[in-house]
Short mmCIF file of C-alpha atoms in Angstrom, two decimals:
data_model
loop_
_atom_site.label_atom_id
_atom_site.label_comp_id
_atom_site.label_asym_id
_atom_site.label_seq_id
_atom_site.Cartn_x
_atom_site.Cartn_y
_atom_site.Cartn_z
CA MET A 1 20.44 -26.02 53.06
CA ALA A 2 19.98 -27.07 49.49
CA GLY A 3 17.79 -24.64 47.57
CA VAL A 4 17.60 -22.07 50.40
CA LYS A 5 18.31 -18.49 49.41
CA TRP A 6 19.84 -16.81 52.44
CA THR A 7 19.53 -13.08 53.02
CA ASP A 8 22.78 -11.12 53.12
CA ASN A 9 22.64 -10.88 56.92
CA GLN A 10 21.89 -14.58 57.29
CA GLN A 11 24.84 -15.39 55.06
CA ASP A 12 27.06 -13.12 57.19
CA ALA A 13 25.97 -14.98 60.33
CA ILE A 14 26.80 -18.27 58.63
CA SER A 15 30.17 -17.21 57.20
CA ALA A 16 31.76 -14.86 59.77
CA ARG A 17 34.35 -17.07 61.50
CA LYS A 18 37.52 -15.16 62.27
CA GLY A 19 36.56 -13.63 65.60
CA THR A 20 33.83 -12.93 68.11
CA VAL A 21 30.36 -12.67 66.55
CA LEU A 22 27.01 -11.76 68.13
CA VAL A 23 23.81 -12.39 66.20
CA SER A 24 20.74 -10.49 67.29
CA ALA A 25 17.97 -12.66 65.88
CA ALA A 26 14.42 -11.33 65.89
CA ALA A 27 11.43 -13.62 66.28
CA GLY A 28 10.80 -15.63 63.12
CA SER A 29 14.16 -14.71 61.57
CA GLY A 30 15.29 -18.31 60.99
CA LYS A 31 18.07 -18.25 63.57
CA THR A 32 18.01 -22.02 64.23
CA ALA A 33 18.29 -22.74 60.51
CA VAL A 34 21.18 -20.26 60.32
CA LEU A 35 22.95 -21.87 63.28
CA VAL A 36 22.55 -25.34 61.75
CA GLU A 37 23.87 -24.13 58.40
CA ARG A 38 26.82 -22.46 60.09
CA VAL A 39 27.73 -25.76 61.73
CA ILE A 40 27.36 -27.66 58.46
CA GLN A 41 29.46 -25.18 56.47
CA ILE A 42 32.17 -25.19 59.12
CA MET A 43 32.34 -29.00 59.00
CA THR A 44 32.32 -29.15 55.21
CA ASP A 45 34.48 -26.15 54.37
CA THR A 46 36.52 -27.02 51.29
CA VAL A 47 39.65 -25.22 52.54
CA THR A 48 39.69 -25.57 56.35
CA PRO A 49 37.04 -28.10 57.43
CA VAL A 50 36.52 -28.62 61.16
CA ASP A 51 35.49 -31.96 62.63
CA ALA A 52 32.14 -32.14 64.43
CA ASP A 53 33.76 -33.07 67.73
CA ARG A 54 35.81 -29.87 67.69
CA LEU A 55 32.65 -27.77 67.94
CA LEU A 56 31.06 -26.78 71.24
CA VAL A 57 27.40 -25.95 70.66
CA VAL A 58 25.42 -24.93 73.73
CA THR A 59 21.75 -24.09 74.26
CA TYR A 60 19.54 -23.82 77.33
CA THR A 61 17.21 -26.82 77.16
CA ARG A 62 17.72 -30.52 76.45
CA ALA A 63 14.94 -30.36 73.86
CA ALA A 64 16.68 -27.56 71.96
CA ALA A 65 20.02 -29.40 72.11
CA GLY A 66 18.36 -32.59 70.84
CA GLU A 67 16.64 -30.71 68.03
CA MET A 68 19.94 -29.07 67.05
CA ARG A 69 21.73 -32.42 66.83
CA GLU A 70 18.83 -33.95 64.89
CA ARG A 71 18.73 -31.11 62.35
CA ILE A 72 22.49 -31.23 61.78
CA ASN A 73 22.30 -35.00 61.27
CA LYS A 74 19.39 -34.56 58.85
CA ARG A 75 21.42 -32.08 56.78
CA LEU A 76 24.30 -34.55 56.65
CA ASP A 77 21.84 -37.26 55.50
CA GLU A 78 20.66 -34.97 52.70
CA MET A 79 24.22 -34.25 51.61
CA LEU A 80 25.15 -37.94 51.71
CA ALA A 81 22.10 -38.79 49.61
CA ALA A 82 23.46 -36.47 46.94
CA ASP A 83 27.07 -37.69 47.39
CA PRO A 84 26.91 -41.20 48.97
CA PHE A 85 30.65 -41.93 48.65
CA ASN A 86 31.85 -38.81 50.39
CA VAL A 87 34.16 -40.15 53.12
CA HIS A 88 34.41 -36.78 54.89
CA LEU A 89 30.64 -36.51 55.29
CA ARG A 90 30.43 -40.05 56.70
CA ARG A 91 33.20 -39.22 59.15
CA GLN A 92 31.35 -36.10 60.33
CA GLN A 93 28.19 -38.11 60.87
CA MET A 94 30.13 -40.55 63.05
CA LEU A 95 31.84 -37.76 65.00
CA LEU A 96 28.49 -35.98 65.48
CA ALA A 97 27.46 -38.75 67.90
CA LYS A 98 30.13 -37.64 70.39
CA ALA A 99 30.12 -33.93 69.58
CA GLN A 100 29.48 -31.58 72.52
CA ILE A 101 26.04 -30.32 71.53
CA SER A 102 24.36 -29.88 74.88
CA THR A 103 22.96 -27.62 77.56
CA ILE A 104 25.29 -25.48 79.65
CA HIS A 105 24.72 -27.77 82.62
CA SER A 106 25.55 -30.91 80.65
CA PHE A 107 28.80 -29.28 79.55
CA CYS A 108 29.66 -28.24 83.11
CA GLN A 109 28.81 -31.75 84.35
CA SER A 110 31.18 -33.31 81.81
CA LEU A 111 33.99 -31.05 83.09
CA ALA A 112 33.22 -31.95 86.71
CA LYS A 113 33.24 -35.67 85.90
CA GLU A 114 36.55 -35.36 84.06
CA PHE A 115 38.37 -33.27 86.67
CA PHE A 116 36.63 -34.52 89.85
CA TYR A 117 40.00 -35.21 91.51
CA ILE A 118 40.97 -31.53 91.23
CA LEU A 119 37.62 -30.40 92.61
CA ASP A 120 37.85 -32.96 95.42
CA ILE A 121 34.35 -34.26 94.76
CA PRO A 122 33.19 -37.87 94.36
CA ALA A 123 33.36 -39.17 90.81
CA ASP A 124 29.96 -40.79 91.21
CA PHE A 125 28.04 -37.69 92.27
CA ARG A 126 24.50 -37.30 90.95
CA ILE A 127 22.11 -34.41 90.31
CA ALA A 128 19.45 -34.41 93.03
CA ASP A 129 15.79 -33.76 92.30
CA ASP A 130 14.07 -30.61 93.51
CA THR A 131 12.19 -32.30 96.34
CA GLU A 132 15.36 -33.76 97.87
CA LEU A 133 17.10 -30.40 97.61
CA GLU A 134 14.25 -28.52 99.24
CA ILE A 135 14.29 -30.90 102.18
CA LEU A 136 18.03 -30.39 102.63
CA LYS A 137 17.70 -26.61 102.35
CA ALA A 138 15.05 -26.57 105.07
CA ALA A 139 17.20 -28.75 107.33
CA ALA A 140 20.30 -26.63 106.74
CA MET A 141 18.39 -23.42 107.34
CA ASN A 142 16.86 -24.66 110.59
CA ASP A 143 20.29 -25.77 111.79
CA VAL A 144 21.82 -22.35 111.14
CA ILE A 145 18.93 -20.30 112.53
CA GLU A 146 18.77 -22.32 115.75
CA ARG A 147 22.51 -22.00 116.23
CA LYS A 148 22.37 -18.21 115.74
CA TYR A 149 19.61 -17.87 118.31
CA THR A 150 21.61 -19.97 120.77
CA GLU A 151 24.72 -17.83 120.23
CA GLY A 152 22.64 -14.72 120.98
CA ASP A 153 24.51 -12.55 118.48
CA THR A 154 23.21 -8.97 118.82
CA ASP A 155 23.25 -8.21 115.10
CA PHE A 156 21.42 -11.44 114.28
CA LEU A 157 18.75 -10.81 116.92
CA LYS A 158 18.25 -7.32 115.52
CA MET A 159 17.93 -8.72 112.00
CA SER A 160 15.47 -11.32 113.27
CA ASP A 161 13.34 -8.60 114.83
CA MET A 162 13.22 -6.83 111.46
CA PHE A 163 12.02 -9.78 109.43
CA SER A 164 10.44 -12.28 111.81
CA THR A 165 7.19 -12.33 113.69
CA SER A 166 6.38 -13.65 117.15
CA LYS A 167 5.02 -16.82 115.54
CA SER A 168 7.55 -17.54 112.81
CA ASP A 169 10.83 -16.52 111.21
CA SER A 170 9.82 -17.87 107.81
CA ALA A 171 10.20 -14.40 106.25
CA LEU A 172 13.80 -14.27 107.45
CA GLN A 173 14.47 -17.73 106.06
CA LYS A 174 12.94 -16.81 102.71
CA LEU A 175 15.14 -13.72 102.58
CA ILE A 176 18.31 -15.77 103.18
CA LEU A 177 17.29 -18.37 100.61
CA ARG A 178 16.47 -15.71 98.03
CA LEU A 179 19.83 -14.04 98.60
CA TYR A 180 21.57 -17.40 98.31
CA GLY A 181 19.80 -18.20 95.03
CA PHE A 182 20.66 -14.81 93.60
CA LEU A 183 24.33 -14.97 94.56
CA ARG A 184 24.73 -18.41 92.99
CA SER A 185 24.38 -16.76 89.57
CA HIS A 186 27.43 -14.58 90.24
CA PRO A 187 30.90 -15.89 89.45
CA PHE A 188 32.49 -14.33 92.53
CA PRO A 189 29.77 -13.94 95.18
CA LYS A 190 32.10 -12.85 98.01
CA ARG A 191 33.40 -9.94 95.99
CA TRP A 192 29.83 -8.97 95.13
CA SER A 193 28.67 -9.16 98.77
CA ASP A 194 31.70 -7.15 99.95
CA GLU A 195 30.84 -4.45 97.40
CA LYS A 196 27.25 -4.31 98.64
CA CYS A 197 28.30 -4.08 102.29
CA ALA A 198 30.65 -1.19 101.38
CA MET A 199 27.68 0.72 99.97
CA TYR A 200 26.47 1.28 103.55
CA SER A 201 29.49 3.33 104.57
CA GLY A 202 31.52 6.26 103.32
CA ALA A 203 28.83 8.19 101.42
CA GLU A 204 28.83 11.97 101.97
CA SER A 205 25.12 12.39 101.18
CA VAL A 206 22.03 10.41 100.29
CA SER A 207 22.39 11.40 96.64
CA LYS A 208 25.88 9.85 96.59
CA THR A 209 24.51 6.47 97.67
CA HIS A 210 23.25 3.92 95.17
CA TRP A 211 19.67 4.23 96.42
CA GLY A 212 19.71 8.02 96.40
CA GLY A 213 21.07 8.00 92.86
CA VAL A 214 18.31 5.68 91.68
CA ILE A 215 15.62 7.80 93.36
CA ARG A 216 17.08 11.00 91.95
CA GLU A 217 17.11 9.62 88.39
CA ARG A 218 13.57 8.36 88.85
CA THR A 219 12.57 11.82 90.08
CA LYS A 220 14.05 13.48 86.96
CA VAL A 221 12.10 11.18 84.66
CA MET A 222 8.83 11.81 86.49
CA VAL A 223 9.33 15.56 86.80
CA TYR A 224 10.11 15.89 83.08
CA PHE A 225 6.91 13.94 82.42
CA ALA A 226 4.96 16.28 84.71
CA LYS A 227 6.51 19.27 82.97
CA ASP A 228 5.39 17.92 79.61
CA ILE A 229 1.81 17.63 80.92
CA ILE A 230 1.94 21.19 82.23
CA GLN A 231 3.19 22.45 78.85
CA ARG A 232 0.19 20.78 77.27
CA ASN A 233 -2.02 22.59 79.78
CA LEU A 234 -0.46 25.95 78.82
CA LYS A 235 -1.16 25.21 75.17
CA LEU A 236 -4.78 24.33 75.97
CA LEU A 237 -5.06 27.51 78.04
CA GLY A 238 -4.12 29.59 75.02
CA GLU A 239 -7.09 28.12 73.16
CA GLU A 240 -9.59 29.43 75.76
CA PRO A 241 -9.09 33.17 76.57
CA ALA A 242 -11.88 33.16 79.18
CA LEU A 243 -9.81 30.67 81.20
CA ALA A 244 -6.44 32.25 80.44
CA ASN A 245 -7.56 35.69 81.71
CA HIS A 246 -9.13 34.26 84.85
CA LYS A 247 -7.43 33.25 88.12
CA PHE A 248 -7.70 29.76 86.65
CA GLY A 249 -5.00 30.76 84.13
CA ASP A 250 -2.73 32.21 86.87
CA ILE A 251 -2.77 28.89 88.70
CA ILE A 252 -1.79 26.97 85.55
CA ARG A 253 1.04 29.42 84.84
CA ASP A 254 2.20 29.09 88.44
CA ASP A 255 2.30 25.31 87.93
CA ALA A 256 4.89 25.82 85.19
CA ASP A 257 7.08 27.97 87.48
CA LEU A 258 6.82 25.51 90.36
CA ILE A 259 7.65 22.45 88.23
CA ASP A 260 10.70 24.32 86.88
CA ASN A 261 11.75 24.87 90.50
CA VAL A 262 11.37 21.16 91.25
CA LEU A 263 13.38 20.31 88.15
CA ALA A 264 16.16 22.76 89.05
CA ARG A 265 16.41 21.31 92.58
CA THR A 266 16.44 17.78 91.14
CA GLU A 267 19.25 18.68 88.75
CA GLU A 268 21.46 20.61 91.17
CA GLY A 269 20.04 20.71 94.69
CA GLY A 270 20.48 18.47 97.69
CA TRP A 271 18.09 15.85 99.01
CA ASP A 272 16.26 18.25 101.32
CA ASP A 273 16.07 20.90 98.58
CA ILE A 274 14.18 18.44 96.36
CA SER A 275 11.88 17.53 99.23
CA LYS A 276 11.04 21.20 99.92
CA SER A 277 10.34 21.94 96.25
CA LEU A 278 7.93 18.99 96.07
CA GLU A 279 6.21 20.14 99.26
CA LEU A 280 5.86 23.66 97.84
CA PHE A 281 4.22 22.33 94.69
CA SER A 282 1.76 20.13 96.62
CA ARG A 283 0.47 23.19 98.53
CA LYS A 284 -1.05 24.60 95.33
CA VAL A 285 -4.53 26.06 95.65
CA THR A 286 -7.58 24.29 94.27
CA LEU A 287 -8.27 24.90 90.62
CA ARG A 288 -11.54 26.79 90.05
CA ALA A 289 -12.97 28.07 86.78
CA PRO A 290 -15.77 30.59 86.16
CA ASP A 291 -19.18 29.00 86.79
CA LYS A 292 -20.19 29.38 83.17
CA LEU A 293 -17.13 27.29 82.13
CA LYS A 294 -17.33 24.57 84.75
CA ASP A 295 -18.34 22.01 82.11
CA ASN A 296 -16.14 23.46 79.38
CA GLU A 297 -14.24 20.71 77.54
CA THR A 298 -10.91 22.56 77.64
CA LYS A 299 -11.33 23.27 81.36
CA LEU A 300 -12.05 19.60 82.05
CA ARG A 301 -9.00 18.43 80.07
CA ILE A 302 -6.74 20.91 81.90
CA ALA A 303 -8.15 19.86 85.27
CA SER A 304 -7.65 16.19 84.45
CA ASN A 305 -4.07 16.84 83.36
CA ARG A 306 -3.38 18.79 86.53
CA ASP A 307 -4.74 15.94 88.66
CA SER A 308 -2.22 13.66 86.92
CA VAL A 309 0.61 16.05 87.79
CA LYS A 310 -0.51 16.23 91.41
CA LYS A 311 -0.50 12.43 91.63
CA ILE A 312 3.05 12.38 90.25
CA ILE A 313 4.17 14.94 92.83
CA GLU A 314 2.50 13.02 95.69
CA SER A 315 4.18 9.78 94.62
CA LEU A 316 7.55 11.55 94.59
CA LYS A 317 6.94 13.13 97.98
CA ALA A 318 6.66 9.63 99.44
CA LEU A 319 10.22 8.93 98.27
CA TYR A 320 11.48 12.03 100.10
CA ALA A 321 9.42 11.54 103.25
CA PHE A 322 12.53 11.49 105.43
CA SER A 323 15.22 14.14 105.63
CA GLU A 324 18.81 13.62 104.51
CA GLU A 325 19.93 13.34 108.12
CA GLN A 326 17.34 10.65 108.85
CA CYS A 327 18.19 8.69 105.71
CA MET A 328 21.93 8.74 106.43
CA ALA A 329 21.27 7.62 109.99
CA ASP A 330 19.16 4.72 108.73
CA ILE A 331 21.85 3.64 106.25
CA THR A 332 24.51 3.71 108.98
CA GLU A 333 22.28 1.73 111.32
CA LEU A 334 21.55 -0.89 108.65
CA ALA A 335 25.24 -1.57 107.90
CA PRO A 336 25.80 -4.24 110.61
CA THR A 337 22.48 -5.89 109.77
CA VAL A 338 23.44 -6.22 106.11
CA ARG A 339 26.82 -7.74 107.07
CA CYS A 340 25.01 -10.15 109.37
CA MET A 341 22.61 -11.12 106.59
CA PHE A 342 25.50 -12.08 104.31
CA ASN A 343 27.26 -13.93 107.15
CA VAL A 344 24.16 -16.00 107.89
CA MET A 345 23.78 -16.75 104.19
CA ASN A 346 27.42 -17.90 104.06
CA GLU A 347 26.87 -20.18 107.07
CA PHE A 348 23.77 -21.64 105.45
CA GLU A 349 25.70 -22.28 102.23
CA GLU A 350 28.45 -24.07 104.15
CA VAL A 351 26.02 -26.36 106.01
CA TYR A 352 23.95 -27.01 102.87
CA SER A 353 27.09 -27.87 100.88
CA GLU A 354 28.25 -30.29 103.56
CA MET A 355 24.86 -32.05 103.51
CA LYS A 356 25.01 -32.43 99.75
CA ALA A 357 28.59 -33.69 99.89
CA GLU A 358 27.67 -36.36 102.44
CA ARG A 359 25.01 -37.67 100.06
CA LYS A 360 27.18 -37.30 96.93
CA ILE A 361 24.59 -35.06 95.31
CA ALA A 362 24.70 -31.70 93.55
CA ASP A 363 22.38 -29.17 92.00
CA TYR A 364 22.74 -27.37 88.68
CA SER A 365 24.28 -24.33 90.33
CA ASP A 366 27.00 -26.54 91.79
CA LEU A 367 27.89 -27.70 88.27
CA GLU A 368 28.40 -24.11 87.14
CA HIS A 369 30.55 -23.18 90.14
CA TRP A 370 32.64 -26.35 89.77
CA ALA A 371 33.24 -25.52 86.11
CA LEU A 372 34.13 -21.95 87.06
CA LYS A 373 36.60 -23.16 89.69
CA LEU A 374 38.30 -25.32 87.05
CA LEU A 375 38.39 -22.66 84.36
CA VAL A 376 38.95 -19.33 86.08
CA LYS A 377 41.17 -17.93 88.80
CA GLU A 378 40.11 -14.77 90.62
CA THR A 379 42.79 -12.07 90.85
CA ASP A 380 42.90 -8.42 91.87
CA ASN A 381 42.88 -7.56 88.16
CA GLY A 382 39.85 -9.71 87.45
CA PRO A 383 39.34 -13.34 86.40
CA VAL A 384 42.10 -15.06 84.41
CA PRO A 385 41.90 -18.44 82.65
CA THR A 386 43.54 -21.45 84.26
CA ASP A 387 45.69 -24.10 82.58
CA ILE A 388 42.60 -26.32 82.46
CA ALA A 389 40.71 -23.53 80.67
CA ARG A 390 43.46 -23.37 78.06
CA LEU A 391 43.35 -27.17 77.73
CA VAL A 392 39.56 -27.24 77.29
CA SER A 393 39.63 -24.28 74.91
CA SER A 394 42.23 -26.06 72.73
CA ARG A 395 39.72 -28.88 72.15
CA TYR A 396 37.34 -26.58 70.27
CA ASP A 397 37.75 -24.44 67.18
CA PHE A 398 34.37 -22.78 67.61
CA VAL A 399 32.14 -22.16 70.64
CA MET A 400 28.53 -21.42 69.65
CA VAL A 401 25.82 -20.52 72.18
CA ASP A 402 22.12 -20.10 71.46
CA GLU A 403 19.62 -18.05 73.52
CA TYR A 404 22.41 -15.93 74.98
CA GLN A 405 19.92 -13.39 76.31
CA ASP A 406 19.25 -15.95 79.06
CA ALA A 407 22.88 -16.28 80.16
CA ASN A 408 23.89 -15.16 83.64
CA ALA A 409 27.23 -13.75 84.80
CA ILE A 410 28.77 -17.07 85.78
CA GLN A 411 27.80 -18.68 82.46
CA ASP A 412 29.20 -15.71 80.53
CA THR A 413 32.50 -16.11 82.39
CA ILE A 414 32.60 -19.84 81.59
CA PHE A 415 32.01 -19.25 77.88
CA LYS A 416 34.70 -16.60 77.80
CA ALA A 417 37.19 -18.99 79.43
CA VAL A 418 36.58 -21.87 76.98
CA SER A 419 36.57 -19.66 73.89
CA ASP A 420 40.08 -18.23 74.28
CA ASP A 421 38.87 -14.95 75.78
CA ASP A 422 35.89 -14.75 73.37
CA LYS A 423 38.03 -15.14 70.23
CA LYS A 424 36.15 -18.31 69.19
CA LEU A 425 32.75 -17.24 70.54
CA PHE A 426 29.59 -17.02 68.46
CA VAL A 427 26.40 -16.12 70.35
CA VAL A 428 22.79 -15.86 69.18
CA GLY A 429 19.94 -14.23 71.06
CA ASP A 430 17.19 -11.67 71.24
CA VAL A 431 16.85 -9.64 74.41
CA LYS A 432 13.18 -9.01 73.63
CA GLN A 433 12.57 -12.74 74.15
CA SER A 434 14.29 -12.99 77.55
CA ILE A 435 11.85 -14.62 79.96
CA TYR A 436 14.07 -16.18 82.63
CA ARG A 437 14.79 -13.31 85.02
CA PHE A 438 13.30 -15.47 87.77
CA ARG A 439 16.13 -17.96 87.09
CA GLN A 440 18.70 -15.15 87.41
CA ALA A 441 19.10 -14.64 83.65
CA MET A 442 20.90 -11.37 82.94
CA PRO A 443 19.84 -10.00 79.52
CA GLU A 444 22.00 -6.94 80.19
CA ILE A 445 25.02 -9.14 79.36
CA PHE A 446 23.72 -9.58 75.81
CA ILE A 447 22.78 -5.87 75.62
CA LYS A 448 26.26 -4.73 76.66
CA ARG A 449 27.94 -7.00 74.13
CA LYS A 450 25.58 -5.83 71.39
CA ASN A 451 26.16 -2.16 72.18
CA ARG A 452 29.91 -2.69 72.26
CA TYR A 453 30.27 -4.57 68.96
CA THR A 454 30.26 -2.97 65.51
CA LEU A 455 28.13 -4.16 62.58
CA TYR A 456 29.87 -6.92 60.67
CA ASP A 457 31.61 -5.82 57.48
CA ARG A 458 32.49 -8.79 55.29
CA ASN A 459 35.01 -6.70 53.38
CA ALA A 460 36.85 -5.45 56.47
CA ASN A 461 36.46 -8.70 58.43
CA SER A 462 36.33 -6.66 61.63
CA TYR A 463 35.81 -8.26 65.05
CA PRO A 464 34.15 -8.37 67.49
CA SER A 465 31.11 -7.89 65.27
CA LYS A 466 27.35 -8.12 65.38
CA VAL A 467 24.90 -9.31 62.74
CA ILE A 468 21.26 -8.23 62.86
CA LEU A 469 18.69 -10.77 61.67
CA ASP A 470 15.63 -8.53 61.55
CA ARG A 471 13.50 -10.17 58.83
CA ASN A 472 10.47 -12.00 60.15
CA PHE A 473 9.54 -14.89 57.86
CA ARG A 474 6.70 -16.14 60.05
CA SER A 475 4.05 -13.39 60.16
CA ARG A 476 1.95 -11.23 57.89
CA GLU A 477 3.09 -7.68 57.27
CA GLY A 478 0.22 -6.29 59.32
CA ILE A 479 1.42 -8.27 62.34
CA THR A 480 5.02 -7.07 62.10
CA GLU A 481 3.91 -3.47 61.64
CA ALA A 482 1.55 -3.72 64.64
CA VAL A 483 4.33 -5.14 66.80
CA ASN A 484 6.67 -2.38 65.68
CA PHE A 485 4.07 0.31 66.41
CA VAL A 486 3.39 -0.94 69.94
CA PHE A 487 7.00 -1.45 70.99
CA ARG A 488 8.33 1.65 69.26
CA ASN A 489 6.04 3.62 71.55
CA LEU A 490 6.62 1.58 74.71
CA MET A 491 10.19 0.34 74.79
CA SER A 492 13.12 2.47 75.92
CA GLU A 493 16.27 2.00 77.96
CA THR A 494 14.19 2.96 80.99
CA VAL A 495 11.22 0.71 80.12
CA GLY A 496 12.41 -2.60 78.76
CA GLU A 497 16.16 -1.85 79.02
CA ILE A 498 16.54 -1.29 75.27
CA ALA A 499 15.41 1.37 72.84
CA TYR A 500 13.29 0.00 70.00
CA THR A 501 15.58 1.24 67.24
CA ASP A 502 16.02 0.07 63.63
CA GLU A 503 18.23 -2.73 64.98
CA GLU A 504 15.34 -4.05 67.07
CA LYS A 505 12.33 -3.61 64.81
CA LEU A 506 10.85 -6.46 62.77
CA VAL A 507 11.15 -6.36 58.99
CA PHE A 508 8.49 -8.16 56.99
CA GLY A 509 10.06 -11.06 55.14
CA ALA A 510 7.32 -13.66 54.62
CA LYS A 511 6.42 -14.34 50.99
CA ASN A 512 3.94 -17.17 51.43
CA TYR A 513 0.84 -15.11 52.31
CA SER A 514 -1.76 -14.20 49.74
CA ALA A 515 -3.21 -10.70 49.64
CA ASP A 516 -5.99 -10.27 52.17
CA ASP A 517 -8.03 -7.16 52.94
CA ALA A 518 -9.00 -8.42 56.38
CA PRO A 519 -7.23 -6.62 59.23
CA CYS A 520 -4.37 -8.57 60.81
CA VAL A 521 -4.76 -7.03 64.25
CA SER A 522 -7.79 -6.19 66.34
CA TYR A 523 -7.67 -3.83 69.30
CA HIS A 524 -9.59 -4.53 72.50
CA LEU A 525 -9.74 -1.99 75.29
CA LEU A 526 -10.54 -3.68 78.59
CA SER A 527 -11.95 -1.68 81.48
CA ILE A 528 -11.78 -3.73 84.65
CA ASN A 529 -13.58 -2.55 87.75
CA SER A 530 -11.10 -2.95 90.62
CA THR A 531 -13.88 -3.57 93.17
CA GLU A 532 -15.38 -6.34 91.04
CA SER A 533 -11.93 -7.85 90.51
CA LYS A 534 -11.33 -8.00 94.25
CA ASN A 535 -14.68 -9.63 94.84
CA LYS A 536 -13.93 -12.26 92.20
#
């Protein structure tokens, strides 16, 4: 952009072109302007210019794709105004009209239309609206459920008893539909479902199962938190000798020994060992202080802290309510039900697909799976690109994807296939702005790429690389500092999936605000009465 002074990191994002690049772009960092400038500079490079129709630019909404095309065209207009006889610029403006700047679904649809004969689908298929699809889903589901009841399959009837009521099996149907929707975001759903079924057999202990592992890790986090509270109580106890030398102090010191026992069992013991240690802690005697200190501030703080610890222990006890033997028996008993659930889901998918095929209609998920079928072949060693993938990839010199934090596994596989195994791939995103989990977005894909890549070094030209756009040009400094303060204290890999490190924090970059003594942020503490809320 004429007259724009890019930051060093923005210039790196614009100029890095010899390999895979990930740009982590914070809110207000100018990432759309950077992406537009990258496209412009690629098309107008004085040494190796690339035509507009050899760029694949993908975003996640039609509006964003339209805005991207419009902004690129506007930049070309500005450049032509300054150099009206530039033939190359005029050619790029003409080619821009047919350039693949679109949503992921529009791109997949174009592939399906081109290679319909390989997919064995009608060339004149259309995308159905949500109402039509919901009607077909209901019809397909009713057909499958009725057939399963007629067959009288033991595993199905058992599953029905688990999820249905005497009046309706709507809960069972919702479960199957939810599973179907989730699996459609996976590139190889059968492999995924087989892996999940295998989780119900072969484990030597509860802790070796996926669920036991999750519970055990959760227990560690909570017990360490409880230990920290107890350490605070010991410190408070040292400030009040009258409490420390009383039986009150003995109880607090015993808390420290008991929580250490729970922690040791959590680190090294078996399932039942953890359960027994939690039970032992919960049997603690009631905390009583000398009468003259019953309203003492330190005593009240210690008592409040101890109540918090007891609540933590009680919540953990609920997770260990059943013995290892009982848990293993439940897992074994559930194995055929889980297999049945996947089988019913597969039957539903088959019937639903046949209904759509009869009507020559498709949904957006179909477009992704059709594209995947064209581009990738599943092997024992993982997915490999097909000849069509190599053909499609040869059409583009650069593949650029915006809002990559909202990509799912199947989309990630598609982009990898059309970018020559990521070699041409440039992705932009910010995991802190991921809001589409309910649409099966998988921000962990972006996180894993970001953690794997090294910071871009323009001198070394090393790839794959990441560029951090951390300057916020939109907000006052007080706002950016307030945001940093809140999320630095809240976000971690456990809460929020990422640690709020220097790579994630906002850096004040706005220069268009005048000095103002008024506070940028106000703090409001809301106390909501739960009883009143229920009544409302």
